Coordinates of C-alpha atoms in Angstrom, one line a residue:
Chain A
M1 CA -1.1 -22.1 10.5
N2 CA -4.8 -22.3 10.2
E3 CA -5.6 -22.1 13.8
T4 CA -8.9 -20.3 14.4
S5 CA -8.2 -16.8 15.4
E6 CA -10.2 -14.6 17.7
A7 CA -11.1 -12.4 14.8
L8 CA -12.6 -15.3 12.8
S9 CA -14.6 -16.7 15.6
R10 CA -16.7 -13.6 15.7
Y11 CA -18.4 -14.5 12.4
H12 CA -20.5 -17.5 11.6
F13 CA -21.0 -18.9 8.1
P14 CA -24.4 -20.6 8.7
A15 CA -24.4 -22.4 5.3
A16 CA -21.9 -25.0 4.3
D17 CA -22.2 -23.8 0.6
C18 CA -21.3 -20.3 1.4
S19 CA -24.7 -19.2 0.4
R20 CA -24.6 -16.8 3.4
I21 CA -21.7 -14.4 3.9
P22 CA -21.5 -12.5 7.2
Y23 CA -21.0 -8.7 6.6
G24 CA -18.3 -8.4 9.2
M25 CA -15.9 -10.4 7.0
Y26 CA -15.8 -7.3 4.8
R27 CA -15.4 -4.7 7.6
D28 CA -13.1 -6.3 10.3
A29 CA -9.5 -4.9 10.4
E30 CA -8.3 -8.0 12.1
V31 CA -9.7 -10.1 9.3
Y32 CA -7.9 -8.0 6.8
E33 CA -4.6 -8.6 8.7
L34 CA -5.0 -12.3 8.6
E35 CA -5.9 -12.2 4.9
Q36 CA -2.5 -10.7 4.2
E37 CA -0.8 -13.8 5.7
R38 CA -3.3 -16.5 4.7
I39 CA -4.6 -15.4 1.4
F40 CA -2.1 -13.1 -0.5
R41 CA 1.0 -14.8 1.3
G42 CA -0.8 -18.1 1.4
K43 CA -0.7 -21.1 -1.1
V44 CA -1.7 -19.0 -4.1
W45 CA -0.2 -17.5 -7.1
N46 CA -0.6 -13.7 -7.3
Y47 CA -0.5 -11.9 -10.7
L48 CA 2.5 -9.5 -10.7
A49 CA 3.1 -8.0 -14.1
L50 CA 3.4 -8.8 -17.8
E51 CA 6.8 -9.8 -19.3
A52 CA 6.2 -7.1 -21.9
E53 CA 6.5 -4.5 -19.2
I54 CA 10.0 -5.6 -18.3
P55 CA 11.4 -7.0 -21.6
N56 CA 15.1 -6.1 -21.1
P57 CA 17.7 -7.1 -18.4
G58 CA 17.4 -4.6 -15.6
D59 CA 13.8 -3.5 -16.3
F60 CA 11.8 -3.4 -13.1
R61 CA 8.3 -2.4 -11.9
T62 CA 7.3 -1.7 -8.4
I63 CA 3.9 -3.2 -7.6
A64 CA 2.0 -4.6 -4.5
V65 CA 0.8 -8.1 -3.5
G66 CA -2.0 -7.5 -1.1
D67 CA -0.6 -4.4 0.5
T68 CA 3.1 -5.7 0.5
P69 CA 5.3 -3.6 -1.8
V70 CA 7.0 -5.8 -4.3
I71 CA 9.7 -5.3 -7.0
V72 CA 9.5 -7.5 -10.0
N73 CA 12.4 -7.3 -12.4
R74 CA 14.5 -9.2 -15.1
A75 CA 18.0 -10.1 -14.2
R76 CA 21.1 -10.0 -16.6
D77 CA 20.5 -13.7 -17.6
G78 CA 16.9 -12.8 -18.6
N79 CA 15.3 -14.6 -15.6
L80 CA 12.4 -13.0 -13.8
H81 CA 12.7 -12.3 -10.0
A82 CA 10.4 -10.8 -7.5
F83 CA 11.1 -9.7 -3.8
V84 CA 9.6 -7.6 -1.2
N85 CA 10.6 -3.9 -1.7
R86 CA 11.7 -3.4 1.9
C87 CA 15.3 -2.9 2.9
A88 CA 16.6 -5.8 5.1
H89 CA 18.5 -3.2 7.2
R90 CA 15.9 -0.7 8.6
G91 CA 12.9 -1.5 6.6
S92 CA 12.8 1.2 4.1
I93 CA 11.4 1.0 0.6
V94 CA 14.4 0.2 -1.5
Q95 CA 13.2 1.0 -5.1
R96 CA 11.3 4.3 -5.0
Q97 CA 10.7 4.5 -8.8
L98 CA 7.5 3.1 -10.3
H99 CA 9.4 1.5 -13.2
G100 CA 12.8 1.8 -14.9
N101 CA 15.9 0.0 -15.8
A102 CA 18.5 -0.5 -13.1
R103 CA 21.8 -2.5 -12.5
G104 CA 20.4 -3.2 -9.0
H105 CA 18.4 -1.7 -6.3
I106 CA 20.0 0.7 -3.8
C107 CA 18.3 1.8 -0.6
C108 CA 18.5 5.6 -0.2
Y109 CA 18.4 5.5 3.5
H110 CA 21.9 3.9 4.2
Q111 CA 22.9 2.8 0.7
W112 CA 22.5 -0.9 1.1
S113 CA 22.6 -2.3 -2.3
Y114 CA 20.9 -5.4 -3.8
N115 CA 21.3 -7.1 -7.2
L116 CA 18.6 -8.1 -9.5
E117 CA 18.3 -11.4 -7.8
G118 CA 17.5 -9.5 -4.5
E119 CA 20.7 -10.5 -2.8
L120 CA 22.6 -8.0 -0.6
V121 CA 25.8 -7.1 -2.3
S122 CA 27.2 -4.1 -0.8
I123 CA 27.1 -2.1 2.5
P124 CA 29.0 1.1 2.7
F125 CA 31.3 1.3 5.6
R126 CA 30.7 -2.2 6.5
R127 CA 34.1 -2.4 8.3
G128 CA 33.8 1.1 9.7
V129 CA 36.6 3.7 9.5
K130 CA 40.1 2.6 10.3
G131 CA 38.7 -0.4 11.9
V132 CA 36.4 1.5 14.2
G133 CA 32.6 1.3 13.8
G134 CA 30.8 -0.8 11.1
L135 CA 29.3 -4.2 11.4
D136 CA 30.8 -7.1 13.4
A137 CA 32.9 -9.6 11.5
D138 CA 30.3 -12.2 11.8
F139 CA 27.7 -10.3 9.9
D140 CA 26.7 -12.5 7.0
P141 CA 25.1 -10.5 3.9
K142 CA 23.7 -13.8 2.6
C143 CA 21.3 -13.8 5.4
H144 CA 20.0 -10.4 4.6
S145 CA 18.7 -10.7 1.0
L146 CA 15.3 -9.2 0.2
R147 CA 12.5 -11.5 0.9
R148 CA 12.0 -13.4 -2.4
L149 CA 8.8 -14.7 -4.0
K150 CA 8.6 -17.7 -6.2
V151 CA 8.0 -16.6 -9.7
E152 CA 6.6 -18.4 -12.7
S153 CA 5.4 -17.0 -16.0
L154 CA 2.8 -18.4 -18.5
N155 CA 2.8 -16.9 -22.0
G156 CA 4.3 -13.8 -20.7
V157 CA 2.0 -13.4 -17.7
I158 CA 4.0 -13.2 -14.4
F159 CA 2.8 -14.7 -11.2
G160 CA 4.5 -14.8 -7.8
S161 CA 4.0 -16.7 -4.6
F162 CA 5.2 -16.3 -0.9
A163 CA 4.5 -20.0 -0.3
D164 CA 7.4 -22.2 -0.9
D165 CA 5.0 -25.3 -1.0
V166 CA 2.5 -23.8 -3.6
E167 CA 1.7 -26.1 -6.4
P168 CA 3.0 -25.4 -9.8
L169 CA 1.4 -22.4 -11.5
E170 CA -0.5 -24.3 -14.3
E171 CA -1.8 -26.8 -11.6
F172 CA -3.1 -23.8 -9.6
L173 CA -4.6 -22.1 -12.5
A174 CA -6.3 -25.4 -13.7
P175 CA -7.0 -26.3 -17.4
P176 CA -9.8 -23.7 -18.2
F177 CA -7.7 -20.8 -17.0
V178 CA -4.4 -22.1 -18.5
A179 CA -6.5 -22.2 -21.8
Q180 CA -7.9 -18.7 -21.3
L181 CA -4.4 -17.2 -20.6
K182 CA -3.1 -19.1 -23.7
R183 CA -6.0 -17.7 -25.6
L184 CA -5.5 -14.0 -24.6
F185 CA -1.6 -14.2 -24.8
H186 CA -1.3 -16.4 -28.0
A187 CA 1.0 -13.7 -29.4
P188 CA 3.4 -11.1 -28.1
V189 CA 1.6 -8.2 -26.5
K190 CA 2.4 -4.5 -26.2
V191 CA 1.2 -2.4 -23.3
L192 CA -1.1 0.5 -24.3
G193 CA -1.3 2.0 -20.9
Y194 CA -2.5 2.2 -17.4
Q195 CA -5.7 3.0 -15.5
R196 CA -5.9 3.2 -11.8
Q197 CA -9.0 3.3 -9.5
R198 CA -9.3 3.7 -5.8
I199 CA -12.3 2.2 -4.4
F200 CA -13.3 2.9 -0.8
G201 CA -14.7 -0.4 0.1
N202 CA -13.5 -4.0 0.9
W203 CA -11.5 -5.8 -1.9
K204 CA -13.7 -8.8 -1.6
L205 CA -16.8 -6.9 -2.6
Y206 CA -14.9 -6.4 -5.8
S207 CA -13.8 -10.0 -6.1
D208 CA -17.4 -10.9 -5.5
N209 CA -18.5 -8.5 -8.2
V210 CA -16.2 -10.0 -10.9
R211 CA -17.7 -13.5 -10.0
D212 CA -21.3 -12.3 -10.3
P213 CA -22.6 -12.6 -13.8
N214 CA -26.1 -11.8 -12.6
H215 CA -25.2 -8.2 -12.0
G216 CA -23.8 -7.5 -15.4
G217 CA -27.1 -7.3 -17.2
L218 CA -28.9 -5.4 -14.4
L219 CA -26.4 -2.9 -13.1
H220 CA -24.5 -2.2 -16.2
M221 CA -27.2 -0.5 -18.3
F222 CA -25.0 0.7 -21.1
Q223 CA -24.3 -3.0 -22.1
I224 CA -27.9 -3.8 -21.7
T225 CA -29.2 -0.7 -23.6
F226 CA -26.7 -1.0 -26.5
G227 CA -26.8 -4.8 -26.8
I228 CA -23.3 -5.7 -25.7
A229 CA -24.7 -8.4 -23.3
R230 CA -28.0 -9.0 -21.7
L231 CA -29.0 -11.6 -19.2
S232 CA -30.7 -13.2 -22.0
S233 CA -27.4 -13.5 -24.0
V234 CA -25.8 -16.9 -24.7
G235 CA -23.2 -17.0 -22.0
G236 CA -22.2 -18.7 -18.7
A237 CA -19.5 -19.1 -16.1
T238 CA -16.6 -21.5 -16.2
L239 CA -14.9 -22.6 -13.0
D240 CA -11.9 -24.6 -11.9
A241 CA -12.7 -27.8 -10.0
E242 CA -12.4 -25.9 -6.6
G243 CA -14.5 -23.1 -7.8
K244 CA -11.8 -20.4 -6.8
H245 CA -11.4 -18.9 -10.1
N246 CA -14.2 -17.9 -12.5
M247 CA -14.7 -16.9 -16.1
S248 CA -18.0 -15.2 -17.0
W249 CA -18.5 -15.1 -20.6
T250 CA -20.9 -14.2 -23.3
A251 CA -20.9 -15.1 -27.0
Q252 CA -21.4 -12.8 -30.0
G253 CA -23.8 -13.6 -32.8
K254 CA -25.9 -16.1 -30.9
P255 CA -28.8 -14.1 -29.5
V256 CA -31.2 -16.0 -27.3
E257 CA -34.8 -15.5 -28.7
E258 CA -36.2 -12.5 -26.8
S259 CA -39.7 -13.4 -25.7
K260 CA -42.2 -10.8 -24.5
D261 CA -41.2 -11.6 -21.0
S262 CA -37.6 -10.6 -21.2
G263 CA -37.2 -11.1 -17.5
Y264 CA -36.7 -7.3 -16.9
G265 CA -40.3 -6.8 -16.1
D266 CA -40.7 -3.8 -13.6
T267 CA -37.1 -2.9 -13.4
A268 CA -36.0 0.7 -14.3
R269 CA -34.2 -0.9 -17.2
G270 CA -36.8 0.2 -19.8
D271 CA -35.5 2.3 -22.6
M272 CA -33.8 0.1 -25.1
D273 CA -34.7 2.0 -28.1
I274 CA -32.0 4.7 -27.9
K275 CA -29.0 4.4 -30.2
L276 CA -25.5 5.6 -30.1
R277 CA -24.7 8.3 -32.8
D278 CA -21.2 6.6 -33.1
P279 CA -21.5 3.0 -32.4
S280 CA -17.9 2.1 -33.6
L281 CA -16.8 1.3 -30.2
L282 CA -19.5 -1.5 -29.9
E283 CA -18.1 -3.2 -33.0
Y284 CA -16.3 -6.5 -32.2
R285 CA -13.6 -7.4 -34.7
K286 CA -13.4 -11.2 -34.2
E287 CA -9.9 -12.0 -33.1
F288 CA -10.2 -15.4 -31.4
P289 CA -11.1 -18.7 -32.8
D290 CA -14.2 -18.9 -30.7
D291 CA -17.4 -16.7 -30.6
R292 CA -16.7 -15.3 -27.1
S293 CA -16.8 -11.5 -27.4
L294 CA -16.8 -10.9 -23.6
T295 CA -14.8 -12.8 -21.0
I296 CA -14.1 -11.7 -17.5
A297 CA -11.5 -14.3 -16.1
S298 CA -10.9 -13.9 -12.4
I299 CA -7.9 -15.7 -10.8
F300 CA -7.9 -16.1 -7.1
P301 CA -7.0 -13.9 -5.3
N302 CA -5.7 -10.8 -7.0
C303 CA -6.5 -10.3 -10.6
T304 CA -9.0 -10.4 -13.4
F305 CA -8.2 -10.8 -17.2
Q306 CA -10.8 -8.9 -19.2
Q307 CA -11.9 -9.0 -22.7
I308 CA -14.7 -6.6 -23.4
G309 CA -15.0 -6.8 -27.1
N310 CA -11.5 -5.8 -28.4
T311 CA -10.4 -4.1 -25.3
L312 CA -8.0 -6.3 -23.4
A313 CA -6.6 -5.6 -20.0
V314 CA -5.5 -7.3 -16.7
R315 CA -6.7 -5.8 -13.5
Q316 CA -4.6 -6.2 -10.3
F317 CA -6.3 -5.6 -6.9
R318 CA -4.0 -4.1 -4.3
T319 CA -5.5 -4.0 -0.9
R320 CA -4.9 -0.9 1.2
S321 CA -7.0 -1.7 4.3
A322 CA -10.2 -3.5 5.1
D323 CA -12.0 -0.2 3.6
E324 CA -10.0 0.6 0.6
F325 CA -8.2 -1.1 -2.4
E326 CA -6.8 0.0 -5.7
V327 CA -7.5 -1.6 -9.1
V328 CA -4.6 -1.1 -11.5
S329 CA -5.4 -2.0 -15.0
T330 CA -2.9 -2.8 -17.6
F331 CA -4.3 -2.4 -21.1
Y332 CA -2.6 -4.2 -24.0
G333 CA -2.9 -5.2 -27.6
Y334 CA -0.7 -7.4 -29.7
E335 CA 2.6 -6.5 -31.3
H336 CA 1.2 -7.5 -34.7
D337 CA -1.8 -5.0 -34.4
D338 CA -1.8 -2.5 -37.2
A339 CA -2.5 1.2 -36.5
A340 CA -6.2 0.8 -37.2
M341 CA -6.5 -2.0 -34.7
T342 CA -4.6 -0.2 -32.2
K343 CA -6.8 2.9 -32.6
H344 CA -9.8 0.6 -32.3
R345 CA -8.6 -0.9 -29.1
L346 CA -8.0 2.6 -27.6
Q347 CA -11.4 3.7 -28.6
C348 CA -13.0 0.5 -27.1
A349 CA -11.1 1.2 -23.9
N350 CA -13.9 3.7 -23.3
L351 CA -16.1 0.7 -22.3
A352 CA -13.7 -0.3 -19.5
G353 CA -11.9 1.0 -16.4
P354 CA -13.1 3.7 -13.9
A355 CA -14.7 5.7 -16.6
G356 CA -15.9 2.8 -18.6
L357 CA -19.3 3.1 -20.2
V358 CA -19.9 -0.5 -19.3
S359 CA -17.9 -0.8 -16.1
M360 CA -18.1 2.6 -14.2
E361 CA -20.9 1.3 -11.9
D362 CA -18.8 -1.4 -10.2
G363 CA -17.0 1.2 -8.0
E364 CA -20.3 2.7 -6.9
A365 CA -21.9 -0.7 -6.2
V366 CA -18.9 -1.7 -4.0
E367 CA -19.2 1.5 -2.1
L368 CA -22.9 1.3 -1.6
V369 CA -22.5 -2.1 0.0
H370 CA -19.5 -1.2 2.1
R371 CA -21.3 1.8 3.5
A372 CA -24.5 -0.1 4.3
I373 CA -22.8 -3.1 6.0
V374 CA -21.1 -1.1 8.6
R375 CA -23.5 -2.5 11.3
D376 CA -25.1 -5.8 11.8
K377 CA -22.0 -7.7 11.2
Q378 CA -23.6 -11.0 11.8
S379 CA -26.2 -10.4 9.2
H380 CA -25.6 -12.2 5.9
S381 CA -25.3 -11.5 2.3
V382 CA -27.6 -13.9 0.2
V383 CA -25.9 -15.8 -2.7
E384 CA -28.4 -18.2 -4.1
F385 CA -28.8 -17.3 -7.9
G386 CA -28.1 -20.4 -9.9
G387 CA -29.1 -22.6 -7.0
K388 CA -27.5 -23.6 -3.7
G389 CA -25.2 -26.5 -3.0
A390 CA -22.5 -27.7 -5.3
V391 CA -20.4 -25.1 -7.0
K392 CA -20.0 -25.9 -10.8
D393 CA -19.9 -24.4 -14.2
Q394 CA -23.0 -22.3 -15.1
E395 CA -24.8 -22.4 -18.3
N396 CA -26.3 -19.0 -18.3
L397 CA -25.8 -15.5 -16.8
V398 CA -28.5 -15.6 -14.2
T399 CA -26.2 -16.9 -11.6
D400 CA -23.9 -15.8 -8.7
V401 CA -22.5 -19.3 -7.9
P402 CA -19.0 -18.3 -8.6
I403 CA -19.0 -16.0 -5.6
R404 CA -19.6 -19.1 -3.4
G405 CA -16.6 -20.8 -5.2
F406 CA -14.4 -17.8 -4.1
W407 CA -15.6 -18.0 -0.6
L408 CA -15.3 -21.7 -0.2
H409 CA -11.7 -21.5 -1.2
Y410 CA -11.2 -18.4 0.9
C411 CA -12.6 -20.1 4.0
K412 CA -10.3 -23.1 3.3
L413 CA -7.2 -20.8 3.2
M414 CA -8.4 -18.8 6.3
G415 CA -9.2 -21.8 8.4
I416 CA -12.9 -21.3 8.5
Q417 CA -15.4 -24.0 8.4
P418 CA -18.6 -22.8 6.7
G419 CA -21.7 -24.5 8.1
A420 CA -20.0 -25.6 11.3
E421 CA -22.1 -24.9 14.5
A422 CA -21.0 -21.6 16.1
Chain B
M1 CA -1.2 44.3 -27.3
Q2 CA -4.9 45.0 -27.6
T3 CA -5.4 42.0 -29.7
T4 CA -3.5 39.7 -27.3
M5 CA -5.5 40.9 -24.3
Q6 CA -8.9 40.5 -26.3
L7 CA -7.8 37.0 -27.3
H8 CA -6.7 36.1 -23.8
Y9 CA -10.1 37.3 -22.4
E10 CA -12.0 35.4 -25.0
I11 CA -10.4 32.1 -24.5
E12 CA -10.5 32.5 -20.7
Q13 CA -14.2 33.0 -21.0
L14 CA -14.5 29.8 -23.1
L15 CA -12.7 27.9 -20.4
A16 CA -14.9 29.7 -17.6
A17 CA -18.0 28.6 -19.5
Y18 CA -16.6 25.1 -20.0
A19 CA -16.2 24.7 -16.2
A20 CA -19.3 26.5 -15.2
L21 CA -21.5 24.3 -17.5
I22 CA -19.9 21.1 -16.0
D23 CA -20.5 22.4 -12.5
A24 CA -24.0 23.2 -13.2
D25 CA -24.6 19.8 -14.8
R26 CA -25.6 21.5 -18.1
L27 CA -23.8 19.1 -20.1
E28 CA -25.9 19.4 -23.2
E29 CA -25.0 23.1 -23.4
W30 CA -21.4 22.2 -22.5
L31 CA -21.4 20.2 -25.8
D32 CA -22.1 23.3 -27.7
L33 CA -18.6 24.6 -26.8
F34 CA -17.2 22.0 -28.9
D35 CA -16.6 22.4 -32.6
E36 CA -18.3 19.7 -34.9
D37 CA -14.8 18.5 -35.7
S38 CA -13.4 18.1 -32.2
Q39 CA -11.7 15.7 -30.0
Y40 CA -12.0 15.3 -26.1
E41 CA -9.6 13.2 -24.0
I42 CA -8.8 12.6 -20.4
I43 CA -5.4 10.9 -20.0
A44 CA -3.4 10.1 -16.9
R45 CA 0.0 11.9 -16.6
E46 CA 1.5 8.4 -15.9
N47 CA 0.7 7.3 -19.4
V48 CA 1.8 10.6 -21.0
E49 CA 5.1 10.4 -19.3
Q50 CA 5.7 6.8 -20.6
N51 CA 4.5 7.7 -24.1
L52 CA 1.6 5.3 -23.7
P53 CA -1.5 6.2 -25.7
L54 CA -4.2 4.9 -23.4
S55 CA -6.8 7.4 -22.1
L56 CA -9.3 7.3 -19.3
M57 CA -11.9 8.8 -21.7
L58 CA -11.4 9.3 -25.4
C59 CA -14.0 10.9 -27.8
D60 CA -12.4 11.2 -31.2
N61 CA -15.4 13.1 -32.6
K62 CA -18.3 15.1 -31.3
D63 CA -20.8 12.2 -31.8
M64 CA -18.8 10.1 -29.2
L65 CA -18.9 13.1 -26.8
R66 CA -22.6 13.4 -27.4
D67 CA -23.0 9.6 -26.7
R68 CA -21.0 10.0 -23.4
V69 CA -23.5 12.7 -22.2
M70 CA -26.4 10.6 -23.5
S71 CA -25.2 7.5 -21.7
L72 CA -24.8 9.5 -18.5
R73 CA -28.3 10.7 -18.8
K74 CA -29.9 7.3 -19.8
A75 CA -27.7 4.4 -18.9
N76 CA -24.9 4.9 -16.4
I77 CA -25.2 4.8 -12.6
Y78 CA -22.6 6.7 -10.8
N79 CA -22.0 8.6 -7.5
I80 CA -24.5 11.3 -6.9
H81 CA -22.4 14.4 -6.7
V82 CA -21.8 18.1 -7.8
D83 CA -18.6 19.3 -9.3
C84 CA -16.7 22.5 -8.5
H85 CA -13.8 23.5 -10.8
V86 CA -11.1 25.9 -9.6
L87 CA -9.2 27.2 -12.5
S88 CA -5.6 28.5 -12.7
L89 CA -4.6 31.6 -14.6
L90 CA -4.7 30.8 -18.5
R91 CA -1.7 30.9 -20.6
I92 CA -1.8 31.4 -24.4
T93 CA 0.8 29.2 -25.9
S94 CA 0.3 30.0 -29.6
A95 CA -2.1 32.0 -31.6
A96 CA -3.0 32.8 -35.2
E97 CA -6.0 34.1 -37.1
D98 CA -7.7 30.8 -37.2
R99 CA -6.5 29.1 -34.2
C100 CA -5.4 29.5 -30.6
S101 CA -3.7 27.1 -28.0
A102 CA -3.7 27.6 -24.4
D103 CA -3.3 25.8 -21.1
A104 CA -4.5 26.1 -17.6
S105 CA -4.4 24.0 -14.5
F106 CA -7.4 22.9 -12.6
A107 CA -8.6 21.5 -9.3
L108 CA -11.9 19.6 -9.3
F109 CA -13.7 19.1 -6.1
Q110 CA -16.7 16.8 -5.7
S111 CA -19.3 17.1 -3.1
N112 CA -21.9 14.5 -2.2
Q113 CA -25.6 15.1 -1.2
E114 CA -24.6 15.6 2.4
G115 CA -22.2 18.3 1.7
E116 CA -19.0 16.3 2.2
S117 CA -16.3 17.4 -0.3
R118 CA -13.2 15.9 -1.6
L119 CA -10.5 16.9 -4.0
F120 CA -11.5 14.6 -6.9
S121 CA -8.9 15.5 -9.6
V122 CA -6.0 17.9 -10.4
G123 CA -4.3 18.4 -13.7
R124 CA -4.0 20.6 -16.7
Y125 CA -6.1 21.4 -19.7
E126 CA -4.4 21.5 -23.1
I127 CA -6.8 23.6 -25.2
E128 CA -7.0 24.1 -29.0
A129 CA -9.7 26.5 -30.1
K130 CA -10.9 27.9 -33.4
P131 CA -13.1 30.9 -34.1
S132 CA -16.7 30.4 -35.2
A133 CA -19.7 32.7 -35.7
Q134 CA -20.7 32.1 -31.9
G135 CA -17.1 32.8 -30.8
W136 CA -14.2 30.6 -30.0
R137 CA -15.1 26.9 -30.0
L138 CA -13.0 23.9 -28.7
R139 CA -11.2 21.9 -31.4
K140 CA -9.4 19.8 -29.0
M141 CA -9.5 19.5 -25.2
R142 CA -6.9 17.3 -23.7
V143 CA -7.1 16.9 -20.0
V144 CA -3.9 15.5 -18.4
V145 CA -4.8 14.3 -14.9
D146 CA -2.1 14.1 -12.2
T147 CA -4.8 12.2 -10.2
G148 CA -4.4 9.1 -12.2
A149 CA -5.8 7.0 -9.4
V150 CA -9.4 7.8 -10.0
L151 CA -11.4 8.1 -6.8
T152 CA -14.2 5.6 -7.1
L153 CA -15.2 6.3 -10.7
L154 CA -15.1 8.9 -13.4
A155 CA -18.4 9.6 -14.9
T156 CA -19.0 13.3 -15.4
P157 CA -16.4 15.0 -17.6
I158 CA -13.4 16.9 -16.0

């Protein structure tokens, strides 16, 4: 499967530790095509949805894995299923609604009907009219189900995989990320709503961004200015053994001594004396056993679980082309939240998402890079904060080592050997 | 009849000023159109239709709105652009001595420094206003955007 393709042979990763990333990997349409097969349909688990979104039999949501349209639903027996939202007949979208409750899914084009397991159960005029027309007698509906994904759920978080030989979900997530999902989903959740963002850049610039703790305290000035997190805060990055996932975190209540040399030096990040008139959205109401008030856990390849103070959300990246992707964020709280806590979460949501006081810059940063790397595709991005070489847990925030972890795993799945002679 | 037309004119002028001040990047003056006790919200139609409360931007009081503007000026980094609002006819939905509700649709275009324009957002304003010594002021502005898929990012108010 991982034979070197012509597209990949165009680009050279000169460093075995992925401390150099060729720009062309972010712009090449053929690389993008390969990613759909080798990354999103490869040996990975993609985040699909939350069980809280489809609590009842027949509940469904239509989503995308990479750029493939997918239906995720709950069957009559309560089991979860996911399949490609494309009719086995002529390739039409089957379920056109974004969400709902259905007995099955019927394609509007020729009324082929599928059950909640994705099996083809009915074809109008299959035998024609009075024995004339219709399908041949040897047509076997069992061979024309919707293409199914493997599905597993952990504490109500649903993942799906196109690869039959993928390892079990918990093994794929690895202990730190199983623990983080159990931490975030320790109690039943309720969905508070959705935010969507279209970014006109390559999806990997975004997956790099969420693996780059170093930018948080430099680009996102709101959080620096108002003390949510600075690069001098207690924090770090936690990785799995392969380094493909990353959790950047900072802890509340343990400020590192700020010396006169804060590290910010001549940056434009000067004015830290201004105050919010209503700082209520900065208030963190401690709700986990640990001190971590900010955790950004990114699971390879398509999602990030964010906790920014008391605002909780999962972001799903849906690719659209080499030059565009969508981030769909599902914000949630807990069923046991009282009205005051729900209100607090809704106010804190001002910090996150496309209009987020903390996060709005990410869309701009991705597009700034994407625009500038249109040429010189063999030139390289430099990824050396936190040191070169081995990819491992980081004990402060001045690091971008997790980006290299992503790329090492990406290269493995794509069939690229970083550091090999061109 | 005279009263109704006068009211319609005054609320329309309030909305016209609202849009013009955003388009001119005079956000500090834009704040003056809001009552001290006011709420500003931008919410996606997708959430409204599903009875989900999450907004894109939510300022429950005027201080939060002031903080938004201050943060744009001092902290946030966003795409350099100018806004251009195109407003529909206004409709008064209810009126009394001390309050007035109205709605109107909008299209908001953004243009970059090189003069490239794109349709940034379409949706509807749901307006609640109250009279003051300076004229009508906004008590509540709820912006329901059909363009729930925000292009790049949402920094300046809609």
